Short mmCIF file of C-alpha atoms and ligand atoms in Angstrom, two decimals:
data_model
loop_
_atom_site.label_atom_id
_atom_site.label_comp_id
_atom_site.label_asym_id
_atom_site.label_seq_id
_atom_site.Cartn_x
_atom_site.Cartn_y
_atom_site.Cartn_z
CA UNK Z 79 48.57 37.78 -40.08
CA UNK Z 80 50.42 34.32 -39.55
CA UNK Z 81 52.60 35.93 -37.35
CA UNK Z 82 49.61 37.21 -34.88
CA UNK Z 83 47.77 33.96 -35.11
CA UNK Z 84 51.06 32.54 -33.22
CA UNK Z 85 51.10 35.01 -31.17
CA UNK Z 86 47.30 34.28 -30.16
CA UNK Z 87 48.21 30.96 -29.89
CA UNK Z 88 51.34 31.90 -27.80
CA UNK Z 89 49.39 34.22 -25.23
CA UNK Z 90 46.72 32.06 -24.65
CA UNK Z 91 48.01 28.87 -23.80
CA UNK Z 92 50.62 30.35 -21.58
CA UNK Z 93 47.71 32.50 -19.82
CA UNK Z 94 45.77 28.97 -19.75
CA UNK Z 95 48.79 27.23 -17.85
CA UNK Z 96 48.69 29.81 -15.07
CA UNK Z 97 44.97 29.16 -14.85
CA UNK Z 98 44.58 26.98 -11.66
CA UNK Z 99 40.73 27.11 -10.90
CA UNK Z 100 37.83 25.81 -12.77
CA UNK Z 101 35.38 28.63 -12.97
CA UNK Z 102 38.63 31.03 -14.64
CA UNK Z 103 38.00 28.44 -17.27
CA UNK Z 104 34.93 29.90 -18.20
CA UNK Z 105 36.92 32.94 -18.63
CA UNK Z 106 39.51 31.96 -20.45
CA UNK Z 107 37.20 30.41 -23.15
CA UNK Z 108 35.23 33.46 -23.73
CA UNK Z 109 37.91 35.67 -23.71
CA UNK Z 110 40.04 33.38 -26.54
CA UNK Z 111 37.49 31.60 -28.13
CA UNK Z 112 34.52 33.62 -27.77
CA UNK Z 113 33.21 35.82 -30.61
CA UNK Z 114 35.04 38.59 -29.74
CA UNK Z 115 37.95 37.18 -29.03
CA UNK Z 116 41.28 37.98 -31.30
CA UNK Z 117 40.69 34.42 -33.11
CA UNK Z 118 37.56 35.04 -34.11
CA UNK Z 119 38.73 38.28 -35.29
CA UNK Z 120 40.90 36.75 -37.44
CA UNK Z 121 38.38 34.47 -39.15
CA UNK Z 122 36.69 37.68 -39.71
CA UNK Z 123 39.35 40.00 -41.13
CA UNK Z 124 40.22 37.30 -43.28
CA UNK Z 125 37.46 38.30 -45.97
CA UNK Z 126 39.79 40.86 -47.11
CA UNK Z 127 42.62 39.21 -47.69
CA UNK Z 128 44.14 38.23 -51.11
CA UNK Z 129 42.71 34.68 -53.06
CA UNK Z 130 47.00 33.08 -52.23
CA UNK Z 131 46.61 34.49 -48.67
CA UNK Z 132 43.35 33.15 -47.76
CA UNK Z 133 43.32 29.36 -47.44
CA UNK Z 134 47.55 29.42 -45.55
CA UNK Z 135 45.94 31.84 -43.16
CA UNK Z 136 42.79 30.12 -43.01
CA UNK Z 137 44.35 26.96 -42.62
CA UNK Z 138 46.30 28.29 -39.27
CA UNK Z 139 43.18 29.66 -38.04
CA UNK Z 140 41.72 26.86 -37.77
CA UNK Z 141 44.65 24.92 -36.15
CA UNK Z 142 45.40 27.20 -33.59
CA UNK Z 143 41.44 26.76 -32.71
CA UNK Z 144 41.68 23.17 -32.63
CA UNK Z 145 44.66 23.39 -30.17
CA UNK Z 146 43.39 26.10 -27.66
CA UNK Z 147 40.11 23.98 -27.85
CA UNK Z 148 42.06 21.05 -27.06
CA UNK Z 149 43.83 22.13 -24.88
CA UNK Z 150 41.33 23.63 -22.84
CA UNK Z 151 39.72 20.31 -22.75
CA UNK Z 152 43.15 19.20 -21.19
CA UNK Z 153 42.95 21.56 -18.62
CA UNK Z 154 39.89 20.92 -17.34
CA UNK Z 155 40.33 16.93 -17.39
CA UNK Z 156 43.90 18.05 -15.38
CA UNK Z 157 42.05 20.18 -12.23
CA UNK Z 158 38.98 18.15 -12.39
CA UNK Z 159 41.66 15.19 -11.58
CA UNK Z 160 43.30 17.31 -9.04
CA UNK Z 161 40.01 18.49 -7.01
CA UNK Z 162 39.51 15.26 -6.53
CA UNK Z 163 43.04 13.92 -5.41
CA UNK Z 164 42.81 16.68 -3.01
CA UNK Z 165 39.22 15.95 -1.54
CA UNK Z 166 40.17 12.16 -1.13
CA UNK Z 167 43.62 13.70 0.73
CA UNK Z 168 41.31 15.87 3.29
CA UNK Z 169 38.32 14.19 3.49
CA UNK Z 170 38.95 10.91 5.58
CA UNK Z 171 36.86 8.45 5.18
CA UNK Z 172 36.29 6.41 8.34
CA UNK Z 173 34.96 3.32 7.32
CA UNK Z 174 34.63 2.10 11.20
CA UNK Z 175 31.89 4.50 11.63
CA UNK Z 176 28.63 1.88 11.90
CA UNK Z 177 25.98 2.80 8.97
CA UNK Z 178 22.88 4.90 9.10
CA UNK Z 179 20.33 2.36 9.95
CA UNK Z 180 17.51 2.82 7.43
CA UNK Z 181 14.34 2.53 9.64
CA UNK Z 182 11.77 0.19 7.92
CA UNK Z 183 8.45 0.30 8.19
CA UNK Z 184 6.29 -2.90 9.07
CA UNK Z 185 2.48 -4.21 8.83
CA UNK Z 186 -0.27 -2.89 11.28
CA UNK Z 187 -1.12 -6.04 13.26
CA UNK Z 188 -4.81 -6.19 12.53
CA UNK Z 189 -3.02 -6.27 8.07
CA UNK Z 190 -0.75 -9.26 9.01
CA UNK Z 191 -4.00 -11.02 10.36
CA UNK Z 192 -6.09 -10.38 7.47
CA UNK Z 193 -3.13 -11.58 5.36
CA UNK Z 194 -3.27 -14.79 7.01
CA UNK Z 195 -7.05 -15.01 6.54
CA UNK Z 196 -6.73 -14.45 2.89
CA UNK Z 197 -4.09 -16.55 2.90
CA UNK Z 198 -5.98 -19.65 4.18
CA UNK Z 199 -9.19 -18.63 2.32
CA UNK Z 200 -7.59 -18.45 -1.00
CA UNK Z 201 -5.93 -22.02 -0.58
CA UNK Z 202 -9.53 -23.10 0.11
CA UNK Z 203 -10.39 -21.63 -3.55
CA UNK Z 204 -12.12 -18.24 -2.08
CA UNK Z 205 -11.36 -14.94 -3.85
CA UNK Z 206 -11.00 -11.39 -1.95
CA UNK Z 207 -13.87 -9.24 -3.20
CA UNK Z 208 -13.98 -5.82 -2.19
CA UNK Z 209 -16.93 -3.15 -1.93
CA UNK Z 210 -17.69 0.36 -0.83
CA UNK Z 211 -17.25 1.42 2.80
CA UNK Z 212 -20.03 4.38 2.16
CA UNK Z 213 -23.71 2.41 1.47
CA UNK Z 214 -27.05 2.86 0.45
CA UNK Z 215 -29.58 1.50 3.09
CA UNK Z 216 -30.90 -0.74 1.13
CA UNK Z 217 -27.85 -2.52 0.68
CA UNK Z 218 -26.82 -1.96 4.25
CA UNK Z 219 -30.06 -3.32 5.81
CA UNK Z 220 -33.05 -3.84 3.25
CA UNK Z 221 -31.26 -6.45 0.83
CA UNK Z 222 -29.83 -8.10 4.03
CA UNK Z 223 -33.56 -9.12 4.74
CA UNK Z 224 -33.77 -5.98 7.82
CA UNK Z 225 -36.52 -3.93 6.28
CA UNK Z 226 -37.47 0.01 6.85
CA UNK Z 227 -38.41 0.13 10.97
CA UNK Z 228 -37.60 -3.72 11.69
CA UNK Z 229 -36.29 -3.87 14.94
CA UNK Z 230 -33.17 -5.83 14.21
CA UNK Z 231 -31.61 -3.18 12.78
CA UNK Z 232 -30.97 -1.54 16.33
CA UNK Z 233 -28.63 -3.99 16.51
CA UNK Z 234 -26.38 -1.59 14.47
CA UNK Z 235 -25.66 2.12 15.88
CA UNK Z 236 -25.23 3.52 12.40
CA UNK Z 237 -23.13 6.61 11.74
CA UNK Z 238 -25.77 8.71 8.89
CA UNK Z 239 -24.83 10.96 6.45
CA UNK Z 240 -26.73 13.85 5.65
CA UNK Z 241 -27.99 12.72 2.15
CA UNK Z 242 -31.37 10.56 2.89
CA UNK Z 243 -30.53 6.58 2.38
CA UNK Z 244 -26.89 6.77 2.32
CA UNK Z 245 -24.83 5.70 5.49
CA UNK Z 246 -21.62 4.34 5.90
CA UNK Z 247 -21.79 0.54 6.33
CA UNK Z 248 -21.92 -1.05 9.66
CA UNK Z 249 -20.60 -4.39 8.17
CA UNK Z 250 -19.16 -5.83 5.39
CA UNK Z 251 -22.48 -7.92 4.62
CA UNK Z 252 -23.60 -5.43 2.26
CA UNK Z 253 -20.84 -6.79 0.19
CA UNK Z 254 -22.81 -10.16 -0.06
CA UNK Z 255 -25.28 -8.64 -2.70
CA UNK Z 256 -22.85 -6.49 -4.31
CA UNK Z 257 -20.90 -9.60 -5.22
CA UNK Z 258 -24.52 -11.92 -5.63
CA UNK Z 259 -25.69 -9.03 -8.21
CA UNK Z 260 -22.48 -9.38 -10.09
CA UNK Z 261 -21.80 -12.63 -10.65
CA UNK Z 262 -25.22 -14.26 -10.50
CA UNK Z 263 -26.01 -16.69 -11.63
CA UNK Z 264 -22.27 -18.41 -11.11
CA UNK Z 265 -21.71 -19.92 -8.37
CA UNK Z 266 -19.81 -17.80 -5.57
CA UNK Z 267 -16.98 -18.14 -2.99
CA UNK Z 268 -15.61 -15.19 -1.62
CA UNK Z 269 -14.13 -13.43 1.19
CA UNK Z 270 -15.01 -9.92 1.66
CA UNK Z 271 -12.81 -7.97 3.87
CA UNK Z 272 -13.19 -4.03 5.04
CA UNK Z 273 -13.86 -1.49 7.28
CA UNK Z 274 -17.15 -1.00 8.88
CA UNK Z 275 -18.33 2.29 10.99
CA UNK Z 276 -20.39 2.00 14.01
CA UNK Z 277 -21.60 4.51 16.89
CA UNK Z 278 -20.48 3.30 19.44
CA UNK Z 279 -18.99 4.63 22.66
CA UNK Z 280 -15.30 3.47 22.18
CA UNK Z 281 -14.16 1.33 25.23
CA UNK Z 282 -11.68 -1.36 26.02
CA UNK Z 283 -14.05 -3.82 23.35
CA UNK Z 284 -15.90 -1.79 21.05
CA UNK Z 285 -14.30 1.02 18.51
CA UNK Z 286 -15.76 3.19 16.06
CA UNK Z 287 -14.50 1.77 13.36
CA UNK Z 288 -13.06 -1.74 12.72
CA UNK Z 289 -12.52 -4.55 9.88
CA UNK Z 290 -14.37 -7.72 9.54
CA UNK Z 291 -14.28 -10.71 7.02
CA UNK Z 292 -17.23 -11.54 5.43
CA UNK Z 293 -17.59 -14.99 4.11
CA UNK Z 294 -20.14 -16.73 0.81
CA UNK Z 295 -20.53 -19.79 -0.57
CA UNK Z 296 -23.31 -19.51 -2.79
CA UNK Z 297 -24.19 -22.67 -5.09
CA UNK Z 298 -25.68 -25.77 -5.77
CA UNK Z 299 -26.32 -28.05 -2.99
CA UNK Z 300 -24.09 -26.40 -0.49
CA UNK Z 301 -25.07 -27.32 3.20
CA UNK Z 302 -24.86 -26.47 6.71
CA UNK Z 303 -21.77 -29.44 6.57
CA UNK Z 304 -19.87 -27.04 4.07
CA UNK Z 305 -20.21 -24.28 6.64
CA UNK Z 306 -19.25 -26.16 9.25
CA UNK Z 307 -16.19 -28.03 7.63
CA UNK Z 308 -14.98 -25.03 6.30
CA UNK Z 309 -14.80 -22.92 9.09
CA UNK Z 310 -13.45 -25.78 11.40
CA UNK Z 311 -10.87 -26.22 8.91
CA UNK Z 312 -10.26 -22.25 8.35
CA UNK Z 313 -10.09 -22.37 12.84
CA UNK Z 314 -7.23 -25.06 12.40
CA UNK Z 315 -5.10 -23.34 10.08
CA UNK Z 316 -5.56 -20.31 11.76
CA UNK Z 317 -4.81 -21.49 15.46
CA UNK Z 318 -3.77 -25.36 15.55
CA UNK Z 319 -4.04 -28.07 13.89
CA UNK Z 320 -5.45 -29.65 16.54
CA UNK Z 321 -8.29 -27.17 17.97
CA UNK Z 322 -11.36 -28.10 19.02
CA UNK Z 323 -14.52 -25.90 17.20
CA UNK Z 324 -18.05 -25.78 18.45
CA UNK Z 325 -21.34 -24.53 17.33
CA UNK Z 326 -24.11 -22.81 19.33
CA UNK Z 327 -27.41 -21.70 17.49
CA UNK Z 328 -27.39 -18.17 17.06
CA UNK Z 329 -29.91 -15.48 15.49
CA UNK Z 330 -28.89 -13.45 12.46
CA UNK Z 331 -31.29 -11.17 10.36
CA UNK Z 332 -29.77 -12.70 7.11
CA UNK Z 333 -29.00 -15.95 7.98
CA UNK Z 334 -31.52 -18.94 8.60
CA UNK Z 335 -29.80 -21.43 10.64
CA UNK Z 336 -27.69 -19.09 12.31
CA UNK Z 337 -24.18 -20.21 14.06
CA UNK Z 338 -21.31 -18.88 16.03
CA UNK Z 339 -18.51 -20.36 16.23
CA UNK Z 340 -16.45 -20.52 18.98
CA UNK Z 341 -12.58 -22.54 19.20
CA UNK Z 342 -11.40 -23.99 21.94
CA UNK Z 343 -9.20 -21.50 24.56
CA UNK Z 344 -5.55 -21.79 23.30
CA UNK Z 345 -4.50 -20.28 26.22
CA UNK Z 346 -5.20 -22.15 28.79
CA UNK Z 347 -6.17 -25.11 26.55
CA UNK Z 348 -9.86 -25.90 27.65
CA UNK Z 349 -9.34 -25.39 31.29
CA UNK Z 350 -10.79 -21.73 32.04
CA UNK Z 351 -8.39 -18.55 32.44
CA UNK Z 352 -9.46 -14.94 32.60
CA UNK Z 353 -9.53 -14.36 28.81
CA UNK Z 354 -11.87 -17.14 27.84
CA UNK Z 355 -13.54 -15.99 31.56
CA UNK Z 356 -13.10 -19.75 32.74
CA UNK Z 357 -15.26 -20.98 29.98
CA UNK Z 358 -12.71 -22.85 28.12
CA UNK Z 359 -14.06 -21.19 24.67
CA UNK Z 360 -13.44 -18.16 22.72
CA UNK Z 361 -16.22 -16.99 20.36
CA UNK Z 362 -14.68 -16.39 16.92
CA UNK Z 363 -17.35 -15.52 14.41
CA UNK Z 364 -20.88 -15.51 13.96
CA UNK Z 365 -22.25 -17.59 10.27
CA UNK Z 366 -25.57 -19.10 8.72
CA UNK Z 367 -27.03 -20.46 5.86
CA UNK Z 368 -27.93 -17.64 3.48
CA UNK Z 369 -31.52 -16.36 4.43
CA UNK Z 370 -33.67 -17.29 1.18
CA UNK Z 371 -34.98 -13.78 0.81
CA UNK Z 372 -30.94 -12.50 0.98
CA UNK Z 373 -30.52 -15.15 -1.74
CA UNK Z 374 -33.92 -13.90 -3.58
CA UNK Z 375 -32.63 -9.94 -3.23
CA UNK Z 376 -28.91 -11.27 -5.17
CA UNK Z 377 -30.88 -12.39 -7.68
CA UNK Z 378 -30.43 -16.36 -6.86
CA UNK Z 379 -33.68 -18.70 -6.69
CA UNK Z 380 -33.49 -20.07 -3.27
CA UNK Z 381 -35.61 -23.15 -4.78
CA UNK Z 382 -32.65 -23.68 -6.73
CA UNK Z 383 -29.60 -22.37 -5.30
CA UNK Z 384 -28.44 -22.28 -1.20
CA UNK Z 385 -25.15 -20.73 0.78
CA UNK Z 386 -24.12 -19.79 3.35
CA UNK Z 387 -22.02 -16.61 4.54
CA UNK Z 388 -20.04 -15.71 7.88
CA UNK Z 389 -18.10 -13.00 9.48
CA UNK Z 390 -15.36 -12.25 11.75
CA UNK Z 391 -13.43 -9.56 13.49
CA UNK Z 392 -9.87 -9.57 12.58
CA UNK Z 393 -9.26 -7.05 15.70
CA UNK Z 394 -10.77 -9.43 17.95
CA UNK Z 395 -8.80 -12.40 16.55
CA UNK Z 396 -5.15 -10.24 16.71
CA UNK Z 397 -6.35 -9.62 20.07
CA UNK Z 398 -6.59 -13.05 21.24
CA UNK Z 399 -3.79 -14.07 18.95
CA UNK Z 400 -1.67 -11.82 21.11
CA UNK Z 401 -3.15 -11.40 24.44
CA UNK Z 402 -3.97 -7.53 23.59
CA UNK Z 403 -6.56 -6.21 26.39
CA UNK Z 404 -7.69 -3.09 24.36
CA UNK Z 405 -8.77 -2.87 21.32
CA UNK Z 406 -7.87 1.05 21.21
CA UNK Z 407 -4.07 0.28 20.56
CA UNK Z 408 -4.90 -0.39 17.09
CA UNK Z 409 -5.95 2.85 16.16
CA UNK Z 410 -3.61 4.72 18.24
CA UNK Z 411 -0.21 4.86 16.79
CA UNK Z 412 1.65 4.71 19.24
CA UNK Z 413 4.89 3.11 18.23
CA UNK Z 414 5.18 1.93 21.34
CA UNK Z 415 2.94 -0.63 20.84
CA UNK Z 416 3.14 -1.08 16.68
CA UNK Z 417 6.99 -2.13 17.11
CA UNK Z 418 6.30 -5.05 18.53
CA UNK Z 419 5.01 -7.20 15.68
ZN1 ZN L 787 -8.86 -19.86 28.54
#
């Protein structure tokens, strides 16, 4: 039995030198080390042998396994080796060749404005607070001091859903009582940014949908000087330092004074061009001194407590910013037009 274990050992590692590819590997291993192979057969038979015999043959047994195992382990460390010495001989690399360029995405214009309105709000102390873009009416209109069948709220074309009261918001002033209802009775300075939906037949100006930046202040003591500093001071870091602001009285539902604002044409620097239409101003956004009844609805006591609130159209600003005519790029996706900011 000693005798055939060499042999074993004999036949198989000679059949393993003249093995050359990987998968015969597999075969090999069954074949001499599987559980039908002669070894094994061995470690079997070897129950019948005599108490002297037993522990010289198992002894060989188990050497001769440990050397076809090893060596098998050789083997495949030797072609594994060799597969890849010939890959690197026939496969050139041609390190000329330029690299794949890895095209990168970028930020929609309209998101690298309202990045640079948060920006400037938050070094002014305002935080972003964000609400629903699908509304009751009551936030939407009621709360906002435009009751059931007041004409103001024509003012609006207002997309309606099929469940009674709920419509999706036709600006982000709903927000205001969303965020007065929170944190009342705190005082309040956020910006509230979002998409608003409005039925409108889409032209050159006016889309269906767009994003605007609400504004509120809502404290002790705030005034109409507040407002007015801090949106003259929000214009200059947003334009130049040196831009000219103006106020013109304005009417708004749920502000009492109303204001819009409008900065001084950075085009053509005051004089009149086409896109200020040769009035030297650009209107920017529309603001006001919280209405007391929008104040009363947020659960603040307007005897006690005054703000005021504004809102702009980021579109309207990126188009002015860069001298965009239509306002349907935005929404198109045309690449075309995306790739250039
Ligand atoms: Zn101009």
């Amino acid at each position: 039995m000693l005798k055939q274990l060499e042999q074993i050992r004999k036949d198989a590692l000679a059949e393993l030198e003249n093995t050359q590819i990987q998968d015969e590997l597999h075969q090999w291993r069954s074949k001499n080390l599987g559980n039908k192979s002669p070894l094994m057969g061995v470690f079997t038979e070897m129950r019948d042998l005599s108490k002297e015999e037993r522990p010289k043959v198992g002894k060989l047994a188990n050497e001769v396994r440990q050397a076809l195992e090893a060596a098998l382990e050789q083997k495949q460390a030797a072609l594994k080796l060799a597969a890849l010495q010939s890959s690197l001989d026939t496969e050139k690399l041609d390190v000329t060749l330029p690299g794949r360029t890895i095209s990168r995405g970028r930020l929609h214009p309209v998101t690298q404005t309202l990045r640079r309105i948060y920006a400037i709000f938050a070094e002014m102390g305002f935080q972003v607070y964000r609400s629903r873009e699908v509304e009751s009416d009551d936030y939407n209109f009621t709360f906002l001091n435009m009751p059931a069948h007041h004409p103001a709220r024509d003012m609006w074309d207002t997309f309606y859903t099929d469940k009674e009261g709920v419509i999706l918001r036709t600006h982000t002033s709903p927000g205001q009582i969303h965020a007065m209802r929170e944190y009342h009775p705190d005082p309040i300075r956020v910006i509230l940014p979002g998409m608003c939906f409005r039925y409108e037949q889409v032209s050159t100006r006016a889309e269906m949908q767009f994003t605007q930046v609400e504004g509120l202040a809502v404290g002790y003591n705030i005034t109409f000087g507040d407002l007015k500093g801090t949106l003259t001071d929000f214009a200059r870091r947003l334009f130049d330092a040196d831009v000219r602001t103006r106020f013109r009285a304005s009417h708004f539902p749920f502000t009492e004074p109303s204001a819009e604002m409008d900065v001084e044409c950075f085009i053509c620097g005051g004089e009149g061009c086409s896109v200020c239409k040769q009035t030297g101003w650009l209107e920017i956004l529309g603001s006001g001194m919280v209405h007391p009844n929008v104040l009363r609805y947020g659960g603040y006591d307007p005897e006690e407590y005054s703000g005021y609130a504004f809102g702009m159209g980021p579109e309207r600003i990126t188009m002015l910013l860069h001298q965009i005519e239509d306002i349907r790029y935005f929404w198109r996706n045309d690449l075309r037009f995306l790739e250039q900011f």
